[in-house]
Amino acid sequence: MVVQVEDSQLVKQYIQGDERAIEALINRHNSRLTGFIYSKVGDRELTEDIFQDTFMKVIRTLKRGAYNEEGKFLPWVMRIAHNLVIDHFRKHNRMPMYNSKESYNIFSLLGDDKLNAEKQLIKEQIDSDLLRMIKELPEDQQEVLEMRIYKDMSFKEISDNTDVSINTALGRMRYALINLRKLVEANNIVLTN
Amino acid sequence: MENLYTKDQGQTKLVKAKPETIRFLLSYSKSLNITEVDGLQFESNLN
């Protein structure tokens, strides 16, 4: 059975001059601390730099005998790392930077979602074609389609407003869509932007 | 079925400081010497 030495014990050993103790502490908390820093800065190289500065500070504090044993070792190290992250952003006077990657692109947030002139024309054409075809549907189907698509009403609301059961409203919607598809095919209309 | 997995394999890698960073820290620790004179602490690096 492997008995893990407590952080506080390793700190004590290091202060007494055992260099292997600091190696054990660094390796023990390497992943956790690196992950913590990386989550704040989002940059591998910068993470490495801050990790290094953090442990340099830890080493200096322990060697100077200025470490307060009352607190826990890892939260103390995390606090040092956190302060160094803040120092970094203060020095560079900016907020955390996000890299443009396949999974995240800043331009997807900043992009203009308005359609360009060509796409706007196509959209208007599709809307008018669709409206013309909806007018060719039987009146009860027109009514359900309009309530569902244009007024965003639920089938419960549609059934209440038209005095029919939900199943009937659903059926009318289904036939409206089937008929619309037939009309699209019959008129050779392309409904894509 | 919709593919919900990211193509960016790097994101799932375990984030750890490089071995050279650890080596540097261990050398730094060994070389750092604190001397106290009249209540004042002096740092020196013995390479």
mmCIF file of C-alpha atoms in Angstrom:
data_model
loop_
_atom_site.group_PDB
_atom_site.id
_atom_site.type_symbol
_atom_site.label_atom_id
_atom_site.label_comp_id
_atom_site.label_asym_id
_atom_site.label_seq_id
_atom_site.Cartn_x
_atom_site.Cartn_y
_atom_site.Cartn_z
ATOM 1 C CA MET A 1 0.000 0.000 0.000
ATOM 2 C CA VAL A 2 1.369 3.397 -0.983
ATOM 3 C CA VAL A 3 1.061 6.034 1.719
ATOM 4 C CA GLN A 4 0.879 9.542 0.333
ATOM 5 C CA VAL A 5 2.767 12.115 2.331
ATOM 6 C CA GLU A 6 0.663 15.167 3.186
ATOM 7 C CA ASP A 7 1.467 18.492 1.503
ATOM 8 C CA SER A 8 2.185 20.042 4.893
ATOM 9 C CA GLN A 9 4.745 17.303 5.623
ATOM 10 C CA LEU A 10 6.464 17.873 2.260
ATOM 11 C CA VAL A 11 6.538 21.625 2.908
ATOM 12 C CA LYS A 12 8.176 20.979 6.288
ATOM 13 C CA GLN A 13 10.754 18.667 4.696
ATOM 14 C CA TYR A 14 11.532 21.244 1.996
ATOM 15 C CA ILE A 15 11.988 24.032 4.535
ATOM 16 C CA GLN A 16 14.417 21.728 6.352
ATOM 17 C CA GLY A 17 16.444 21.396 3.151
ATOM 18 C CA ASP A 18 15.038 18.333 1.375
ATOM 19 C CA GLU A 19 14.968 19.364 -2.306
ATOM 20 C CA ARG A 20 13.073 16.208 -3.306
ATOM 21 C CA ALA A 21 10.062 17.493 -1.364
ATOM 22 C CA ILE A 22 9.531 20.465 -3.692
ATOM 23 C CA GLU A 23 9.780 18.126 -6.696
ATOM 24 C CA ALA A 24 7.044 15.976 -5.196
ATOM 25 C CA LEU A 25 4.866 19.036 -4.546
ATOM 26 C CA ILE A 26 5.333 20.407 -8.081
ATOM 27 C CA ASN A 27 4.566 17.050 -9.696
ATOM 28 C CA ARG A 28 1.583 16.449 -7.439
ATOM 29 C CA HIS A 29 -0.090 19.749 -8.322
ATOM 30 C CA ASN A 30 1.252 20.204 -11.859
ATOM 31 C CA SER A 31 -1.899 19.202 -13.706
ATOM 32 C CA ARG A 32 -4.346 20.978 -11.396
ATOM 33 C CA LEU A 33 -2.430 24.255 -11.355
ATOM 34 C CA THR A 34 -1.688 24.227 -15.084
ATOM 35 C CA GLY A 35 -5.356 23.567 -15.821
ATOM 36 C CA PHE A 36 -6.374 26.389 -13.493
ATOM 37 C CA ILE A 37 -4.034 28.909 -15.166
ATOM 38 C CA TYR A 38 -4.932 27.712 -18.661
ATOM 39 C CA SER A 39 -8.637 28.160 -17.930
ATOM 40 C CA LYS A 40 -7.933 31.845 -17.176
ATOM 41 C CA VAL A 41 -5.490 32.764 -19.937
ATOM 42 C CA GLY A 42 -6.290 30.286 -22.732
ATOM 43 C CA ASP A 43 -2.713 30.233 -23.985
ATOM 44 C CA ARG A 44 -0.228 27.371 -23.548
ATOM 45 C CA GLU A 45 2.978 29.460 -23.512
ATOM 46 C CA LEU A 46 1.570 32.037 -21.131
ATOM 47 C CA THR A 47 0.304 29.243 -18.877
ATOM 48 C CA GLU A 48 3.816 27.805 -18.754
ATOM 49 C CA ASP A 49 5.283 31.220 -17.835
ATOM 50 C CA ILE A 50 2.750 31.851 -15.067
ATOM 51 C CA PHE A 51 3.190 28.305 -13.727
ATOM 52 C CA GLN A 52 6.939 28.912 -13.541
ATOM 53 C CA ASP A 53 6.565 32.325 -11.867
ATOM 54 C CA THR A 54 4.094 30.850 -9.379
ATOM 55 C CA PHE A 55 6.469 28.152 -8.198
ATOM 56 C CA MET A 56 9.428 30.560 -8.156
ATOM 57 C CA LYS A 57 7.408 32.653 -5.749
ATOM 58 C CA VAL A 58 6.462 29.547 -3.737
ATOM 59 C CA ILE A 59 10.120 28.484 -3.527
ATOM 60 C CA ARG A 60 11.292 31.956 -2.446
ATOM 61 C CA THR A 61 8.561 32.250 0.195
ATOM 62 C CA LEU A 62 9.273 28.798 1.626
ATOM 63 C CA LYS A 63 13.049 29.367 1.676
ATOM 64 C CA ARG A 64 12.615 32.729 3.386
ATOM 65 C CA GLY A 65 10.507 31.013 6.023
ATOM 66 C CA ALA A 66 7.581 33.318 5.284
ATOM 67 C CA TYR A 67 5.009 30.576 4.611
ATOM 68 C CA ASN A 68 2.029 30.556 6.923
ATOM 69 C CA GLU A 69 1.385 26.955 7.876
ATOM 70 C CA GLU A 70 -2.168 27.686 8.944
ATOM 71 C CA GLY A 71 -3.472 27.686 5.402
ATOM 72 C CA LYS A 72 -3.544 24.748 2.984
ATOM 73 C CA PHE A 73 -0.719 24.497 0.472
ATOM 74 C CA LEU A 74 -2.685 24.104 -2.782
ATOM 75 C CA PRO A 75 -5.186 26.961 -2.195
ATOM 76 C CA TRP A 76 -2.217 29.177 -1.313
ATOM 77 C CA VAL A 77 -0.421 28.244 -4.562
ATOM 78 C CA MET A 78 -3.647 28.800 -6.526
ATOM 79 C CA ARG A 79 -3.989 32.245 -4.970
ATOM 80 C CA ILE A 80 -0.461 33.149 -6.049
ATOM 81 C CA ALA A 81 -1.226 31.923 -9.591
ATOM 82 C CA HIS A 82 -4.501 33.849 -9.640
ATOM 83 C CA ASN A 83 -2.741 37.060 -8.574
ATOM 84 C CA LEU A 84 -0.096 36.554 -11.261
ATOM 85 C CA VAL A 85 -2.817 36.095 -13.880
ATOM 86 C CA ILE A 86 -4.418 39.366 -12.748
ATOM 87 C CA ASP A 87 -1.002 41.087 -12.829
ATOM 88 C CA HIS A 88 -0.490 39.848 -16.365
ATOM 89 C CA PHE A 89 -3.803 41.249 -17.589
ATOM 90 C CA ARG A 90 -3.234 44.522 -15.733
ATOM 91 C CA LYS A 91 0.201 44.870 -17.298
ATOM 92 C CA HIS A 92 -1.176 44.218 -20.743
ATOM 93 C CA ASN A 93 -4.243 46.283 -19.990
ATOM 94 C CA ARG A 94 -6.662 43.895 -21.560
ATOM 95 C CA MET A 95 -9.107 41.156 -20.831
ATOM 96 C CA PRO A 96 -8.415 37.454 -21.483
ATOM 97 C CA MET A 97 -7.782 36.846 -25.154
ATOM 98 C CA TYR A 98 -9.668 34.196 -27.122
ATOM 99 C CA ASN A 99 -7.900 32.519 -29.989
ATOM 100 C CA SER A 100 -9.771 31.884 -33.170
ATOM 101 C CA LYS A 101 -10.063 28.105 -33.463
ATOM 102 C CA GLU A 102 -12.267 25.746 -35.391
ATOM 103 C CA SER A 103 -14.454 25.250 -32.341
ATOM 104 C CA TYR A 104 -14.653 28.919 -31.439
ATOM 105 C CA ASN A 105 -14.567 31.920 -33.686
ATOM 106 C CA ILE A 106 -14.930 35.438 -32.337
ATOM 107 C CA PHE A 107 -16.338 36.576 -35.704
ATOM 108 C CA SER A 108 -19.330 34.327 -35.224
ATOM 109 C CA LEU A 109 -20.246 36.636 -32.328
ATOM 110 C CA LEU A 110 -19.270 39.890 -33.969
ATOM 111 C CA GLY A 111 -20.570 39.060 -37.439
ATOM 112 C CA ASP A 112 -23.319 41.059 -39.130
ATOM 113 C CA ASP A 113 -26.342 38.753 -39.397
ATOM 114 C CA LYS A 114 -28.129 40.943 -41.925
ATOM 115 C CA LEU A 115 -28.525 39.498 -45.390
ATOM 116 C CA ASN A 116 -26.624 41.045 -48.247
ATOM 117 C CA ALA A 117 -28.552 42.661 -51.106
ATOM 118 C CA GLU A 118 -28.612 39.519 -53.262
ATOM 119 C CA LYS A 119 -29.792 37.236 -50.468
ATOM 120 C CA GLN A 120 -32.406 39.811 -49.441
ATOM 121 C CA LEU A 121 -33.829 39.779 -53.000
ATOM 122 C CA ILE A 122 -33.928 35.969 -53.022
ATOM 123 C CA LYS A 123 -35.644 35.930 -49.630
ATOM 124 C CA GLU A 124 -38.306 38.377 -50.829
ATOM 125 C CA GLN A 125 -38.896 36.217 -53.901
ATOM 126 C CA ILE A 126 -39.282 33.061 -51.774
ATOM 127 C CA ASP A 127 -41.658 34.843 -49.371
ATOM 128 C CA SER A 128 -43.890 36.046 -52.180
ATOM 129 C CA ASP A 129 -43.890 32.597 -53.917
ATOM 130 C CA LEU A 130 -44.777 30.927 -50.627
ATOM 131 C CA LEU A 131 -47.552 33.403 -49.869
ATOM 132 C CA ARG A 132 -49.029 32.874 -53.341
ATOM 133 C CA MET A 133 -49.052 29.091 -52.842
ATOM 134 C CA ILE A 134 -50.513 29.296 -49.323
ATOM 135 C CA LYS A 135 -53.436 31.223 -50.810
ATOM 136 C CA GLU A 136 -54.136 28.235 -53.065
ATOM 137 C CA LEU A 137 -54.632 25.918 -50.050
ATOM 138 C CA PRO A 138 -58.096 25.146 -48.645
ATOM 139 C CA GLU A 139 -59.124 27.816 -46.125
ATOM 140 C CA ASP A 140 -58.948 25.578 -43.018
ATOM 141 C CA GLN A 141 -55.371 24.549 -43.879
ATOM 142 C CA GLN A 142 -54.388 28.156 -44.606
ATOM 143 C CA GLU A 143 -55.708 29.170 -41.216
ATOM 144 C CA VAL A 144 -53.714 26.514 -39.269
ATOM 145 C CA LEU A 145 -50.521 27.177 -41.235
ATOM 146 C CA GLU A 146 -50.762 30.912 -40.662
ATOM 147 C CA MET A 147 -51.370 30.492 -36.925
ATOM 148 C CA ARG A 148 -48.555 27.974 -36.498
ATOM 149 C CA ILE A 149 -45.843 29.481 -38.714
ATOM 150 C CA TYR A 150 -46.573 33.216 -38.783
ATOM 151 C CA LYS A 151 -48.203 33.690 -35.369
ATOM 152 C CA ASP A 152 -46.104 31.008 -33.627
ATOM 153 C CA MET A 153 -49.154 29.584 -31.837
ATOM 154 C CA SER A 154 -49.116 26.141 -30.228
ATOM 155 C CA PHE A 155 -51.471 23.432 -31.516
ATOM 156 C CA LYS A 156 -53.401 23.742 -28.250
ATOM 157 C CA GLU A 157 -53.946 27.458 -28.922
ATOM 158 C CA ILE A 158 -54.854 26.734 -32.543
ATOM 159 C CA SER A 159 -57.382 24.120 -31.473
ATOM 160 C CA ASP A 160 -58.926 26.577 -28.946
ATOM 161 C CA ASN A 161 -59.121 29.347 -31.543
ATOM 162 C CA THR A 162 -60.588 27.255 -34.319
ATOM 163 C CA ASP A 163 -62.927 25.119 -32.187
ATOM 164 C CA VAL A 164 -61.429 21.851 -33.404
ATOM 165 C CA SER A 165 -59.512 19.127 -31.592
ATOM 166 C CA ILE A 166 -55.712 19.198 -31.432
ATOM 167 C CA ASN A 167 -55.628 16.109 -33.662
ATOM 168 C CA THR A 168 -57.679 17.881 -36.307
ATOM 169 C CA ALA A 169 -55.396 20.929 -36.154
ATOM 170 C CA LEU A 170 -52.360 18.648 -36.491
ATOM 171 C CA GLY A 171 -53.987 16.859 -39.416
ATOM 172 C CA ARG A 172 -54.763 20.135 -41.169
ATOM 173 C CA MET A 173 -51.161 21.258 -40.705
ATOM 174 C CA ARG A 174 -49.914 17.972 -42.110
ATOM 175 C CA TYR A 175 -52.137 18.252 -45.193
ATOM 176 C CA ALA A 176 -51.184 21.908 -45.614
ATOM 177 C CA LEU A 177 -47.498 20.929 -45.811
ATOM 178 C CA ILE A 178 -48.164 17.970 -48.124
ATOM 179 C CA ASN A 179 -50.182 20.210 -50.432
ATOM 180 C CA LEU A 180 -47.554 22.939 -50.325
ATOM 181 C CA ARG A 181 -44.889 20.430 -51.400
ATOM 182 C CA LYS A 182 -47.095 19.347 -54.290
ATOM 183 C CA LEU A 183 -47.568 22.966 -55.319
ATOM 184 C CA VAL A 184 -43.817 23.612 -55.133
ATOM 185 C CA GLU A 185 -43.129 20.631 -57.391
ATOM 186 C CA ALA A 186 -45.927 21.498 -59.786
ATOM 187 C CA ASN A 187 -44.694 25.067 -60.155
ATOM 188 C CA ASN A 188 -40.987 24.171 -60.287
ATOM 189 C CA ILE A 189 -40.226 26.605 -57.479
ATOM 190 C CA VAL A 190 -36.903 26.525 -55.641
ATOM 191 C CA LEU A 191 -37.385 27.493 -51.997
ATOM 192 C CA THR A 192 -33.775 27.828 -50.839
ATOM 193 C CA ASN A 193 -31.727 30.905 -50.107
ATOM 194 C CA MET B 1 -26.647 10.514 -35.696
ATOM 195 C CA GLU B 2 -25.289 14.011 -35.249
ATOM 196 C CA ASN B 3 -21.536 14.093 -34.604
ATOM 197 C CA LEU B 4 -21.178 15.914 -31.303
ATOM 198 C CA TYR B 5 -17.449 15.494 -30.871
ATOM 199 C CA THR B 6 -14.974 18.287 -31.485
ATOM 200 C CA LYS B 7 -12.397 17.821 -34.251
ATOM 201 C CA ASP B 8 -9.924 19.795 -32.157
ATOM 202 C CA GLN B 9 -8.186 16.892 -30.420
ATOM 203 C CA GLY B 10 -5.817 19.275 -28.577
ATOM 204 C CA GLN B 11 -8.651 20.309 -26.287
ATOM 205 C CA THR B 12 -8.868 16.916 -24.666
ATOM 206 C CA LYS B 13 -5.124 16.696 -23.915
ATOM 207 C CA LEU B 14 -4.151 16.763 -20.273
ATOM 208 C CA VAL B 15 -2.714 20.195 -19.572
ATOM 209 C CA LYS B 16 0.584 19.926 -17.725
ATOM 210 C CA ALA B 17 3.675 22.064 -17.423
ATOM 211 C CA LYS B 18 6.567 20.855 -19.598
ATOM 212 C CA PRO B 19 9.369 18.745 -18.068
ATOM 213 C CA GLU B 20 11.884 21.517 -18.889
ATOM 214 C CA THR B 21 9.854 23.963 -16.786
ATOM 215 C CA ILE B 22 9.938 21.511 -13.870
ATOM 216 C CA ARG B 23 13.691 21.017 -14.350
ATOM 217 C CA PHE B 24 14.216 24.783 -14.359
ATOM 218 C CA LEU B 25 12.233 25.138 -11.111
ATOM 219 C CA LEU B 26 14.207 22.378 -9.405
ATOM 220 C CA SER B 27 17.517 23.966 -10.472
ATOM 221 C CA TYR B 28 16.256 27.345 -9.327
ATOM 222 C CA SER B 29 15.322 25.885 -5.962
ATOM 223 C CA LYS B 30 18.733 24.235 -5.531
ATOM 224 C CA SER B 31 20.600 27.407 -6.506
ATOM 225 C CA LEU B 32 18.567 29.820 -4.390
ATOM 226 C CA ASN B 33 20.169 30.798 -1.143
ATOM 227 C CA ILE B 34 18.702 33.112 1.475
ATOM 228 C CA THR B 35 21.094 34.833 3.820
ATOM 229 C CA GLU B 36 19.933 36.810 6.825
ATOM 230 C CA VAL B 37 22.065 39.648 8.121
ATOM 231 C CA ASP B 38 20.850 41.903 10.940
ATOM 232 C CA GLY B 39 17.218 40.961 10.309
ATOM 233 C CA LEU B 40 17.526 41.632 6.563
ATOM 234 C CA GLN B 41 17.174 38.781 4.078
ATOM 235 C CA PHE B 42 19.329 38.608 0.970
ATOM 236 C CA GLU B 43 18.684 36.321 -1.964
ATOM 237 C CA SER B 44 21.516 34.885 -4.007
ATOM 238 C CA ASN B 45 21.647 32.382 -6.837
ATOM 239 C CA LEU B 46 24.622 30.051 -6.773
ATOM 240 C CA ASN B 47 24.975 28.565 -10.225
#
